[in-house]
PDB file of C-alpha atoms and ligand atoms in Angstrom:
ATOM      1  CA  MET A   1       0.260   0.242   0.198  1.00  0.00           C
ATOM      2  CA  PRO A   2       1.201   3.010  -0.930  1.00  0.00           C
ATOM      3  CA  ARG A   3       2.377   5.297   2.174  1.00  0.00           C
ATOM      4  CA  LEU A   4       2.103   9.189   1.705  1.00  0.00           C
ATOM      5  CA  ALA A   5       2.829  11.919   4.438  1.00  0.00           C
ATOM      6  CA  VAL A   6       3.089  15.560   5.433  1.00  0.00           C
ATOM      7  CA  LEU A   7       6.268  16.686   7.205  1.00  0.00           C
ATOM      8  CA  GLY A   8       6.318  19.853   8.804  1.00  0.00           C
ATOM      9  CA  TYR A   9       8.224  21.043  12.699  1.00  0.00           C
ATOM     10  CA  PRO A  10       5.383  21.002  14.455  1.00  0.00           C
ATOM     11  CA  VAL A  11       2.826  18.760  11.712  1.00  0.00           C
ATOM     12  CA  GLY A  12      -0.148  18.146  14.287  1.00  0.00           C
ATOM     13  CA  HIS A  13      -1.852  21.213  13.334  1.00  0.00           C
ATOM     14  CA  SER A  14      -2.252  20.332   9.856  1.00  0.00           C
ATOM     15  CA  ARG A  15      -5.332  19.974   8.497  1.00  0.00           C
ATOM     16  CA  SER A  16      -3.650  17.699   5.365  1.00  0.00           C
ATOM     17  CA  PRO A  17      -3.870  14.215   6.692  1.00  0.00           C
ATOM     18  CA  ALA A  18      -8.258  14.984   7.048  1.00  0.00           C
ATOM     19  CA  MET A  19      -8.171  16.081   3.476  1.00  0.00           C
ATOM     20  CA  HIS A  20      -6.125  14.268   1.869  1.00  0.00           C
ATOM     21  CA  ASN A  21      -8.095  10.517   3.500  1.00  0.00           C
ATOM     22  CA  ALA A  22     -11.256  12.509   2.810  1.00  0.00           C
ATOM     23  CA  ALA A  23      -9.879  12.501  -0.950  1.00  0.00           C
ATOM     24  CA  LEU A  24      -8.620   8.711  -0.851  1.00  0.00           C
ATOM     25  CA  ALA A  25     -12.156   7.974   0.779  1.00  0.00           C
ATOM     26  CA  ALA A  26     -14.425   9.771  -1.909  1.00  0.00           C
ATOM     27  CA  LEU A  27     -12.307   8.798  -4.190  1.00  0.00           C
ATOM     28  CA  GLY A  28     -12.720   4.440  -3.044  1.00  0.00           C
ATOM     29  CA  ILE A  29      -8.814   3.738  -2.624  1.00  0.00           C
ATOM     30  CA  ASP A  30      -8.050   4.534   1.556  1.00  0.00           C
ATOM     31  CA  GLY A  31      -7.679   0.722   0.949  1.00  0.00           C
ATOM     32  CA  GLU A  32      -5.101   1.440  -1.974  1.00  0.00           C
ATOM     33  CA  TRP A  33      -3.695   3.971  -0.006  1.00  0.00           C
ATOM     34  CA  SER A  34      -2.958   5.909   3.050  1.00  0.00           C
ATOM     35  CA  TYR A  35      -1.628   9.777   4.421  1.00  0.00           C
ATOM     36  CA  GLU A  36      -0.183  10.588   7.265  1.00  0.00           C
ATOM     37  CA  ALA A  37       1.744  13.396   9.913  1.00  0.00           C
ATOM     38  CA  ILE A  38       5.362  13.176  10.524  1.00  0.00           C
ATOM     39  CA  GLU A  39       6.948  15.874  12.416  1.00  0.00           C
ATOM     40  CA  VAL A  40      10.664  15.643  11.497  1.00  0.00           C
ATOM     41  CA  ALA A  41      13.303  18.352  13.317  1.00  0.00           C
ATOM     42  CA  PRO A  42      15.208  20.462  10.255  1.00  0.00           C
ATOM     43  CA  GLY A  43      18.718  18.243  11.334  1.00  0.00           C
ATOM     44  CA  GLU A  44      16.557  14.370  10.632  1.00  0.00           C
ATOM     45  CA  PHE A  45      14.879  15.701   7.537  1.00  0.00           C
ATOM     46  CA  GLU A  46      17.650  14.674   5.492  1.00  0.00           C
ATOM     47  CA  ALA A  47      17.929  11.594   6.292  1.00  0.00           C
ATOM     48  CA  LEU A  48      14.363  10.240   7.047  1.00  0.00           C
ATOM     49  CA  VAL A  49      13.611  11.669   3.089  1.00  0.00           C
ATOM     50  CA  ARG A  50      16.180   9.375   2.126  1.00  0.00           C
ATOM     51  CA  ALA A  51      15.036   6.677   3.157  1.00  0.00           C
ATOM     52  CA  MET A  52      11.219   6.665   2.249  1.00  0.00           C
ATOM     53  CA  PRO A  53      10.976   4.780  -0.398  1.00  0.00           C
ATOM     54  CA  GLY A  54      12.184   1.574   1.396  1.00  0.00           C
ATOM     55  CA  GLU A  55       9.595   2.483   3.848  1.00  0.00           C
ATOM     56  CA  GLY A  56       6.910   2.612   1.493  1.00  0.00           C
ATOM     57  CA  PHE A  57       6.174   6.219   1.100  1.00  0.00           C
ATOM     58  CA  ALA A  58       5.326   7.349  -2.796  1.00  0.00           C
ATOM     59  CA  GLY A  59       5.304  10.907  -2.215  1.00  0.00           C
ATOM     60  CA  ALA A  60       4.493  13.746   0.942  1.00  0.00           C
ATOM     61  CA  ASN A  61       3.864  17.075   1.071  1.00  0.00           C
ATOM     62  CA  VAL A  62       6.728  19.451   2.924  1.00  0.00           C
ATOM     63  CA  THR A  63       5.517  22.349   5.189  1.00  0.00           C
ATOM     64  CA  VAL A  64       8.082  24.429   7.269  1.00  0.00           C
ATOM     65  CA  PRO A  65      10.403  24.811   8.129  1.00  0.00           C
ATOM     66  CA  HIS A  66      11.200  22.473   5.050  1.00  0.00           C
ATOM     67  CA  LYS A  67      10.791  24.228   2.480  1.00  0.00           C
ATOM     68  CA  LEU A  68      14.505  24.828   0.638  1.00  0.00           C
ATOM     69  CA  LEU A  69      15.517  21.367   2.636  1.00  0.00           C
ATOM     70  CA  ALA A  70      13.505  19.678   0.746  1.00  0.00           C
ATOM     71  CA  LEU A  71      14.299  21.573  -3.045  1.00  0.00           C
ATOM     72  CA  ALA A  72      17.831  20.854  -2.187  1.00  0.00           C
ATOM     73  CA  VAL A  73      17.403  17.040  -1.441  1.00  0.00           C
ATOM     74  CA  ALA A  74      15.971  16.058  -4.665  1.00  0.00           C
ATOM     75  CA  ASP A  75      17.519  14.451  -7.262  1.00  0.00           C
ATOM     76  CA  THR A  76      15.060  16.254 -10.009  1.00  0.00           C
ATOM     77  CA  ALA A  77      13.118  19.697  -9.562  1.00  0.00           C
ATOM     78  CA  SER A  78       9.972  21.241 -11.391  1.00  0.00           C
ATOM     79  CA  GLU A  79      10.502  24.086 -13.123  1.00  0.00           C
ATOM     80  CA  THR A  80       8.637  25.990 -10.771  1.00  0.00           C
ATOM     81  CA  ALA A  81      10.388  24.843  -7.911  1.00  0.00           C
ATOM     82  CA  GLN A  82      13.311  25.845  -9.549  1.00  0.00           C
ATOM     83  CA  GLU A  83      11.803  29.561 -10.203  1.00  0.00           C
ATOM     84  CA  ILE A  84      10.618  29.881  -6.537  1.00  0.00           C
ATOM     85  CA  GLY A  85      13.633  28.245  -4.852  1.00  0.00           C
ATOM     86  CA  ALA A  86      11.882  26.121  -3.267  1.00  0.00           C
ATOM     87  CA  ALA A  87       9.464  22.856  -2.294  1.00  0.00           C
ATOM     88  CA  ASN A  88       6.083  21.719  -1.109  1.00  0.00           C
ATOM     89  CA  THR A  89       5.856  18.931  -3.016  1.00  0.00           C
ATOM     90  CA  LEU A  90       7.763  15.085  -3.528  1.00  0.00           C
ATOM     91  CA  VAL A  91       7.385  12.344  -5.561  1.00  0.00           C
ATOM     92  CA  PHE A  92       9.457   9.303  -4.833  1.00  0.00           C
ATOM     93  CA  GLY A  93      10.183   7.124  -8.450  1.00  0.00           C
ATOM     94  CA  PRO A  94      12.153   5.270 -10.384  1.00  0.00           C
ATOM     95  CA  GLY A  95      14.600   8.657 -11.019  1.00  0.00           C
ATOM     96  CA  GLY A  96      15.218   9.447  -7.641  1.00  0.00           C
ATOM     97  CA  ILE A  97      13.171  12.386  -5.614  1.00  0.00           C
ATOM     98  CA  HIS A  98      11.768  14.599  -7.311  1.00  0.00           C
ATOM     99  CA  ALA A  99      10.782  17.907  -6.370  1.00  0.00           C
ATOM    100  CA  ASP A 100       8.057  20.317  -7.480  1.00  0.00           C
ATOM    101  CA  ASN A 101       5.938  23.394  -5.830  1.00  0.00           C
ATOM    102  CA  THR A 102       2.282  23.296  -5.834  1.00  0.00           C
ATOM    103  CA  ASP A 103       1.925  26.557  -3.865  1.00  0.00           C
ATOM    104  CA  ALA A 104       2.130  28.639  -6.600  1.00  0.00           C
ATOM    105  CA  GLY A 105      -0.275  27.020  -9.021  1.00  0.00           C
ATOM    106  CA  GLY A 106      -2.144  26.596  -5.682  1.00  0.00           C
ATOM    107  CA  LEU A 107      -3.214  30.133  -4.983  1.00  0.00           C
ATOM    108  CA  VAL A 108      -3.837  31.061  -8.908  1.00  0.00           C
ATOM    109  CA  ALA A 109      -5.808  28.080  -9.213  1.00  0.00           C
ATOM    110  CA  SER A 110      -7.924  30.126  -5.552  1.00  0.00           C
ATOM    111  CA  LEU A 111      -8.566  33.486  -7.148  1.00  0.00           C
ATOM    112  CA  PRO A 112     -11.676  34.822  -9.093  1.00  0.00           C
ATOM    113  CA  GLU A 113      -9.626  35.990 -12.297  1.00  0.00           C
ATOM    114  CA  SER A 114      -6.313  35.952 -14.105  1.00  0.00           C
ATOM    115  CA  PRO A 115      -3.868  38.005 -12.009  1.00  0.00           C
ATOM    116  CA  ARG A 116      -2.550  39.400 -15.688  1.00  0.00           C
ATOM    117  CA  GLY A 117      -2.125  42.896 -16.038  1.00  0.00           C
ATOM    118  CA  ARG A 118      -3.032  43.743 -12.389  1.00  0.00           C
ATOM    119  CA  ASN A 119      -1.159  45.724  -9.582  1.00  0.00           C
ATOM    120  CA  ALA A 120      -0.825  43.066  -6.728  1.00  0.00           C
ATOM    121  CA  LEU A 121       0.075  44.100  -2.731  1.00  0.00           C
ATOM    122  CA  VAL A 122       1.829  41.088  -1.171  1.00  0.00           C
ATOM    123  CA  LEU A 123       1.928  41.484   2.255  1.00  0.00           C
ATOM    124  CA  GLY A 124       4.866  39.471   3.742  1.00  0.00           C
ATOM    125  CA  ALA A 125       8.201  38.560   2.802  1.00  0.00           C
ATOM    126  CA  GLY A 126       8.570  34.923   4.474  1.00  0.00           C
ATOM    127  CA  GLY A 127       8.609  31.409   2.806  1.00  0.00           C
ATOM    128  CA  ALA A 128       4.401  31.968   1.205  1.00  0.00           C
ATOM    129  CA  GLY A 129       5.372  35.709   0.428  1.00  0.00           C
ATOM    130  CA  MET A 130       8.816  34.857  -1.652  1.00  0.00           C
ATOM    131  CA  ALA A 131       6.229  31.972  -3.357  1.00  0.00           C
ATOM    132  CA  ALA A 132       3.062  34.680  -3.966  1.00  0.00           C
ATOM    133  CA  VAL A 133       5.454  37.155  -5.888  1.00  0.00           C
ATOM    134  CA  TRP A 134       6.723  34.585  -7.923  1.00  0.00           C
ATOM    135  CA  ALA A 135       3.510  32.561  -8.673  1.00  0.00           C
ATOM    136  CA  LEU A 136       1.656  36.494  -9.457  1.00  0.00           C
ATOM    137  CA  GLY A 137       4.664  38.303 -11.072  1.00  0.00           C
ATOM    138  CA  ALA A 138       4.996  35.105 -13.511  1.00  0.00           C
ATOM    139  CA  LEU A 139       1.612  35.268 -14.561  1.00  0.00           C
ATOM    140  CA  GLY A 140       2.195  39.038 -15.552  1.00  0.00           C
ATOM    141  CA  ALA A 141       1.054  41.159 -12.455  1.00  0.00           C
ATOM    142  CA  ARG A 142       2.613  44.174 -11.403  1.00  0.00           C
ATOM    143  CA  VAL A 143       3.939  43.534  -7.761  1.00  0.00           C
ATOM    144  CA  SER A 144       4.763  45.343  -5.111  1.00  0.00           C
ATOM    145  CA  ILE A 145       6.095  43.408  -1.776  1.00  0.00           C
ATOM    146  CA  TRP A 146       5.348  45.140   1.707  1.00  0.00           C
ATOM    147  CA  ASN A 147       7.121  43.497   5.431  1.00  0.00           C
ATOM    148  CA  ARG A 148       7.292  44.480   8.332  1.00  0.00           C
ATOM    149  CA  THR A 149      11.218  44.542   8.092  1.00  0.00           C
ATOM    150  CA  PRO A 150      11.631  46.099   4.684  1.00  0.00           C
ATOM    151  CA  ALA A 151      15.053  44.613   4.560  1.00  0.00           C
ATOM    152  CA  ARG A 152      13.376  41.347   3.801  1.00  0.00           C
ATOM    153  CA  ALA A 153      11.071  42.951   0.909  1.00  0.00           C
ATOM    154  CA  GLU A 154      14.221  44.122  -0.177  1.00  0.00           C
ATOM    155  CA  THR A 155      16.137  40.327  -0.621  1.00  0.00           C
ATOM    156  CA  VAL A 156      13.040  39.057  -2.054  1.00  0.00           C
ATOM    157  CA  ARG A 157      12.389  41.412  -4.529  1.00  0.00           C
ATOM    158  CA  PHE A 158      16.381  40.819  -5.455  1.00  0.00           C
ATOM    159  CA  GLU A 159      16.549  37.383  -5.320  1.00  0.00           C
ATOM    160  CA  VAL A 160      12.758  36.931  -8.081  1.00  0.00           C
ATOM    161  CA  THR A 161      14.876  39.518  -9.765  1.00  0.00           C
ATOM    162  CA  GLU A 162      17.689  37.520 -10.447  1.00  0.00           C
ATOM    163  CA  ARG A 163      16.176  34.558 -11.075  1.00  0.00           C
ATOM    164  CA  ALA A 164      13.542  36.082 -13.430  1.00  0.00           C
ATOM    165  CA  GLN A 165      16.787  36.834 -15.365  1.00  0.00           C
ATOM    166  CA  ARG A 166      18.131  33.297 -14.433  1.00  0.00           C
ATOM    167  CA  PHE A 167      14.804  31.845 -16.289  1.00  0.00           C
ATOM    168  CA  GLN A 168      14.343  33.844 -17.994  1.00  0.00           C
ATOM    169  CA  VAL A 169      10.732  35.187 -16.968  1.00  0.00           C
ATOM    170  CA  GLN A 170       9.249  38.795 -17.406  1.00  0.00           C
ATOM    171  CA  ILE A 171       8.412  39.851 -13.558  1.00  0.00           C
ATOM    172  CA  GLU A 172       7.761  43.101 -12.357  1.00  0.00           C
ATOM    173  CA  VAL A 173       8.186  43.780  -8.733  1.00  0.00           C
ATOM    174  CA  LYS A 174       9.150  46.761  -6.061  1.00  0.00           C
ATOM    175  CA  VAL A 175       8.765  47.120  -2.649  1.00  0.00           C
ATOM    176  CA  VAL A 176       6.475  49.906  -1.451  1.00  0.00           C
ATOM    177  CA  ALA A 177       6.777  52.736   0.808  1.00  0.00           C
ATOM    178  CA  PRO A 178       6.151  51.952   4.647  1.00  0.00           C
ATOM    179  CA  GLU A 179       2.453  53.178   4.089  1.00  0.00           C
ATOM    180  CA  PRO A 180       0.832  52.041   0.913  1.00  0.00           C
ATOM    181  CA  GLU A 181      -2.856  52.685  -0.456  1.00  0.00           C
ATOM    182  CA  PRO A 182      -4.422  49.489  -0.707  1.00  0.00           C
ATOM    183  CA  THR A 183      -6.989  50.744  -2.559  1.00  0.00           C
ATOM    184  CA  GLU A 184      -4.841  51.091  -5.740  1.00  0.00           C
ATOM    185  CA  PHE A 185      -4.457  47.233  -5.548  1.00  0.00           C
ATOM    186  CA  GLU A 186      -6.772  45.404  -7.681  1.00  0.00           C
ATOM    187  CA  LEU A 187      -4.897  41.872  -5.209  1.00  0.00           C
ATOM    188  CA  ILE A 188      -4.421  42.314  -1.717  1.00  0.00           C
ATOM    189  CA  VAL A 189      -2.018  39.333  -0.613  1.00  0.00           C
ATOM    190  CA  ASN A 190      -1.784  38.591   3.081  1.00  0.00           C
ATOM    191  CA  THR A 191       0.993  36.023   3.750  1.00  0.00           C
ATOM    192  CA  THR A 192       2.707  37.223   6.798  1.00  0.00           C
ATOM    193  CA  ALA A 193       1.452  34.951   9.950  1.00  0.00           C
ATOM    194  CA  VAL A 194      -0.829  37.851  10.968  1.00  0.00           C
ATOM    195  CA  GLY A 195      -3.770  36.760  12.463  1.00  0.00           C
ATOM    196  CA  LEU A 196      -1.963  33.212  13.099  1.00  0.00           C
ATOM    197  CA  GLY A 197      -1.509  34.002  16.810  1.00  0.00           C
ATOM    198  CA  GLY A 198      -4.882  35.936  16.943  1.00  0.00           C
ATOM    199  CA  GLU A 199      -2.866  39.747  16.332  1.00  0.00           C
ATOM    200  CA  ASP A 200      -5.354  42.665  14.761  1.00  0.00           C
ATOM    201  CA  PRO A 201      -4.423  42.661  11.097  1.00  0.00           C
ATOM    202  CA  PHE A 202      -5.081  46.369  11.484  1.00  0.00           C
ATOM    203  CA  THR A 203      -2.533  47.931  14.108  1.00  0.00           C
ATOM    204  CA  GLU A 204      -0.361  45.336  12.369  1.00  0.00           C
ATOM    205  CA  LEU A 205      -0.285  45.820   8.809  1.00  0.00           C
ATOM    206  CA  PRO A 206      -0.481  48.497   6.970  1.00  0.00           C
ATOM    207  CA  LEU A 207      -4.764  48.169   5.987  1.00  0.00           C
ATOM    208  CA  ALA A 208      -7.729  49.952   7.381  1.00  0.00           C
ATOM    209  CA  PRO A 209     -11.220  48.269   7.876  1.00  0.00           C
ATOM    210  CA  ASP A 210     -12.902  50.325   5.975  1.00  0.00           C
ATOM    211  CA  GLY A 211     -10.199  50.667   3.708  1.00  0.00           C
ATOM    212  CA  PHE A 212     -11.449  48.009   0.838  1.00  0.00           C
ATOM    213  CA  ALA A 213     -12.750  48.614  -2.216  1.00  0.00           C
ATOM    214  CA  ARG A 214     -15.563  47.158  -4.044  1.00  0.00           C
ATOM    215  CA  GLY A 215     -14.662  44.455  -5.916  1.00  0.00           C
ATOM    216  CA  GLN A 216     -10.931  44.060  -4.935  1.00  0.00           C
ATOM    217  CA  VAL A 217      -9.655  40.438  -4.377  1.00  0.00           C
ATOM    218  CA  VAL A 218      -8.377  40.312  -0.694  1.00  0.00           C
ATOM    219  CA  VAL A 219      -6.742  36.560   0.415  1.00  0.00           C
ATOM    220  CA  ASP A 220      -5.906  35.761   3.244  1.00  0.00           C
ATOM    221  CA  MET A 221      -3.497  32.856   3.233  1.00  0.00           C
ATOM    222  CA  VAL A 222      -3.621  32.701   7.240  1.00  0.00           C
ATOM    223  CA  TYR A 223      -6.109  30.429   8.085  1.00  0.00           C
ATOM    224  CA  SER A 224      -7.633  28.708  12.067  1.00  0.00           C
ATOM    225  CA  SER A 225     -10.760  27.472  12.927  1.00  0.00           C
ATOM    226  CA  ALA A 226     -12.092  31.556  13.024  1.00  0.00           C
ATOM    227  CA  PRO A 227     -12.977  33.404   9.995  1.00  0.00           C
ATOM    228  CA  SER A 228     -10.687  35.648   9.465  1.00  0.00           C
ATOM    229  CA  THR A 229     -10.705  39.381  10.553  1.00  0.00           C
ATOM    230  CA  LEU A 230      -9.200  40.543   7.319  1.00  0.00           C
ATOM    231  CA  LEU A 231     -11.626  38.797   4.856  1.00  0.00           C
ATOM    232  CA  GLY A 232     -14.018  40.115   7.403  1.00  0.00           C
ATOM    233  CA  ALA A 233     -13.615  43.904   6.916  1.00  0.00           C
ATOM    234  CA  ALA A 234     -12.657  43.205   2.637  1.00  0.00           C
ATOM    235  CA  ALA A 235     -16.140  41.901   2.456  1.00  0.00           C
ATOM    236  CA  ALA A 236     -18.285  44.350   4.876  1.00  0.00           C
ATOM    237  CA  CYS A 237     -16.737  46.797   1.716  1.00  0.00           C
ATOM    238  CA  GLY A 238     -17.674  44.442  -0.953  1.00  0.00           C
ATOM    239  CA  ALA A 239     -14.668  43.217  -1.936  1.00  0.00           C
ATOM    240  CA  ARG A 240     -13.945  39.279  -2.713  1.00  0.00           C
ATOM    241  CA  THR A 241     -12.059  37.339  -0.742  1.00  0.00           C
ATOM    242  CA  VAL A 242      -9.987  34.014  -1.119  1.00  0.00           C
ATOM    243  CA  ASP A 243      -9.231  32.002   2.984  1.00  0.00           C
ATOM    244  CA  GLY A 244      -5.965  30.464   3.010  1.00  0.00           C
ATOM    245  CA  ILE A 245      -8.283  27.137   3.815  1.00  0.00           C
ATOM    246  CA  GLU A 246      -9.134  27.289   0.265  1.00  0.00           C
ATOM    247  CA  ILE A 247      -5.087  28.251  -1.062  1.00  0.00           C
ATOM    248  CA  LEU A 248      -4.410  24.680   0.849  1.00  0.00           C
ATOM    249  CA  VAL A 249      -7.435  23.110  -0.137  1.00  0.00           C
ATOM    250  CA  GLN A 250      -5.968  23.746  -4.106  1.00  0.00           C
ATOM    251  CA  GLN A 251      -2.414  22.890  -3.787  1.00  0.00           C
ATOM    252  CA  GLY A 252      -3.264  19.982  -1.698  1.00  0.00           C
ATOM    253  CA  ALA A 253      -5.177  18.503  -5.086  1.00  0.00           C
ATOM    254  CA  LEU A 254      -2.618  19.507  -7.326  1.00  0.00           C
ATOM    255  CA  SER A 255       0.004  17.693  -5.111  1.00  0.00           C
ATOM    256  CA  PHE A 256      -2.416  14.947  -4.916  1.00  0.00           C
ATOM    257  CA  GLU A 257      -2.919  14.653  -8.961  1.00  0.00           C
ATOM    258  CA  LEU A 258       1.332  14.509  -9.260  1.00  0.00           C
ATOM    259  CA  TRP A 259       1.290  11.508  -6.574  1.00  0.00           C
ATOM    260  CA  ILE A 260      -1.939   9.802  -8.118  1.00  0.00           C
ATOM    261  CA  GLY A 261      -2.696  11.335 -11.484  1.00  0.00           C
ATOM    262  CA  ARG A 262      -6.329  11.379 -10.611  1.00  0.00           C
ATOM    263  CA  LYS A 263      -7.649  14.967  -9.581  1.00  0.00           C
ATOM    264  CA  PRO A 264      -9.680  14.472  -6.623  1.00  0.00           C
ATOM    265  CA  PRO A 265     -13.145  16.252  -5.233  1.00  0.00           C
ATOM    266  CA  LEU A 266     -12.455  19.621  -4.516  1.00  0.00           C
ATOM    267  CA  ASP A 267     -15.577  19.472  -2.186  1.00  0.00           C
ATOM    268  CA  VAL A 268     -14.765  16.666  -0.442  1.00  0.00           C
ATOM    269  CA  MET A 269     -11.250  17.796   0.096  1.00  0.00           C
ATOM    270  CA  ARG A 270     -12.432  21.646   1.625  1.00  0.00           C
ATOM    271  CA  ALA A 271     -15.162  20.293   3.677  1.00  0.00           C
ATOM    272  CA  ALA A 272     -12.772  17.760   5.723  1.00  0.00           C
ATOM    273  CA  ALA A 273     -10.227  20.987   5.422  1.00  0.00           C
ATOM    274  CA  ARG A 274     -12.439  22.821   8.013  1.00  0.00           C
ATOM    275  CA  GLY A 275     -13.367  20.108   9.855  1.00  0.00           C
ATOM    276  CA  GLU A 276     -16.718  19.479   8.701  1.00  0.00           C
TER     277      GLU A 276
HETATM  278  P1  LIG B 301       7.290  32.977   7.440  1.00  0.00           P
HETATM  279  O1  LIG B 301       8.542  32.166   6.011  1.00  0.00           O
HETATM  280  O2  LIG B 301       8.036  32.659   9.473  1.00  0.00           O
HETATM  281  O3  LIG B 301       7.381  34.473   7.832  1.00  0.00           O
HETATM  282  C1  LIG B 301       6.216  34.947   7.925  1.00  0.00           C
HETATM  283  C2  LIG B 301       5.870  36.912   7.948  1.00  0.00           C
HETATM  284  O4  LIG B 301       4.733  37.222   8.607  1.00  0.00           O
HETATM  285  C3  LIG B 301       7.395  37.484   7.511  1.00  0.00           C
HETATM  286  O5  LIG B 301       6.921  38.486   6.141  1.00  0.00           O
HETATM  287  C4  LIG B 301       6.955  38.453   8.745  1.00  0.00           C
HETATM  288  O6  LIG B 301       7.461  39.951   8.855  1.00  0.00           O
HETATM  289  C5  LIG B 301       5.935  38.063   8.721  1.00  0.00           C
HETATM  290  N1  LIG B 301       5.227  38.581  10.103  1.00  0.00           N
HETATM  291  C6  LIG B 301       5.055  38.033  11.785  1.00  0.00           C
HETATM  292  N2  LIG B 301       4.369  38.044  12.540  1.00  0.00           N
HETATM  293  C7  LIG B 301       4.255  39.650  12.378  1.00  0.00           C
HETATM  294  C8  LIG B 301       4.127  41.118  12.839  1.00  0.00           C
HETATM  295  N3  LIG B 301       2.970  40.598  13.969  1.00  0.00           N
HETATM  296  N4  LIG B 301       3.191  41.568  11.810  1.00  0.00           N
HETATM  297  C9  LIG B 301       3.672  42.266  10.771  1.00  0.00           C
HETATM  298  N5  LIG B 301       4.019  40.337   9.790  1.00  0.00           N
HETATM  299  C10 LIG B 301       4.370  39.770  10.851  1.00  0.00           C
HETATM  300  O7  LIG B 301       5.907  32.068   7.251  1.00  0.00           O
HETATM  301  P2  LIG B 301       5.217  31.742   6.131  1.00  0.00           P
HETATM  302  O8  LIG B 301       5.690  30.061   5.720  1.00  0.00           O
HETATM  303  O9  LIG B 301       5.816  33.086   4.777  1.00  0.00           O
HETATM  304  O10 LIG B 301       4.155  31.793   6.440  1.00  0.00           O
HETATM  305  C11 LIG B 301       3.258  32.957   6.360  1.00  0.00           C
HETATM  306  C12 LIG B 301       1.711  32.448   6.685  1.00  0.00           C
HETATM  307  O11 LIG B 301       0.923  31.941   5.875  1.00  0.00           O
HETATM  308  C13 LIG B 301       1.974  31.543   7.987  1.00  0.00           C
HETATM  309  O12 LIG B 301       0.754  31.678   8.671  1.00  0.00           O
HETATM  310  C14 LIG B 301       1.206  30.123   7.511  1.00  0.00           C
HETATM  311  O13 LIG B 301       0.396  29.763   8.171  1.00  0.00           O
HETATM  312  C15 LIG B 301       0.315  30.372   5.607  1.00  0.00           C
HETATM  313  N6  LIG B 301       0.844  30.148   4.839  1.00  0.00           N
HETATM  314  C16 LIG B 301      -0.736  29.230   4.425  1.00  0.00           C
HETATM  315  C17 LIG B 301      -0.928  28.040   3.287  1.00  0.00           C
HETATM  316  C18 LIG B 301      -1.502  28.120   2.706  1.00  0.00           C
HETATM  317  O14 LIG B 301      -1.544  26.692   2.259  1.00  0.00           O
HETATM  318  N7  LIG B 301      -3.396  28.620   3.164  1.00  0.00           N
HETATM  319  C19 LIG B 301       0.431  27.608   2.502  1.00  0.00           C
HETATM  320  C20 LIG B 301       1.621  28.595   3.352  1.00  0.00           C
HETATM  321  C21 LIG B 301       1.876  29.305   3.955  1.00  0.00           C
HETATM  322  P3  LIG B 301       9.414  39.674   9.906  1.00  0.00           P
HETATM  323  O15 LIG B 301      10.182  39.961   8.103  1.00  0.00           O
HETATM  324  O16 LIG B 301       8.884  41.533   9.520  1.00  0.00           O
HETATM  325  O17 LIG B 301       9.387  39.562  10.277  1.00  0.00           O
END
């Protein structure tokens, strides 16, 4: 029976096992495949991944803090994983360990419309911010980055620009002033961890509860059990909203297809990820 897993540190909070096992059951293949959570410290990550194929694993998702390491450990990598410089999906096959990145595709799939030609504001310059900047920029959005620590935003801009030249991808990206005007953007993506620990987005981020525009698309990558304060305010202003669970589901569905070769039922994955 081929095994699948999510590797993280910590990983107990992950909704991926519930989501993927529900999809396997809905397709009637839960007797053939299984999906589990494995907590692994950074120092043990490489040895664990190398041992996985011998223990019956066909692939894995990789989450914080292992996404850079996952790419480094792989024998081959998809163009997207190389371009973003991180991997969230591993596939074990005859060619060894293959790394891919479905975070970018998951974000794009969750948007109500193509970001091409749109003015996009990405809040945050961590791993999720990097993937979002690349995903939107490579599809032709004009991307502005804001981060609490501006030097980190500069690093993302520098790395994206350098990779864009290396991979010959046209990307327009800049770092914005400390107080950007949110209504200037057609798309706002929060990739900071603000909200995860109950922080107020309107004190921590350059946003105001009444500062969203009608028709604007507002995405909050953070997900918790409670609905996001940020998305609640955006919806009240008439913006279209996308939550972190939808992005989790979309990236998970793309990973599922890479391992199993079949499209999973999105509704089943959504319900399981929401704990319904
Ligand atoms: P990370 O690499 O640790 O980056 C954290 C980011 O959050 C940095 O930009 C950091 O700014 C910012 N930040 C943290 N606390 C802040 C505060 N109080 N005020 C302003 N900015 C703050 O983390 P990551 O991997 O990018 O993940 C970020 C978030 O996205 C997490 O909540 C994660 O759960 C979520 N995420 C969701 C999905 C999904 O599928 N829905 C996928 C990936 C990640 P500084 O640089 O100034 O510290």
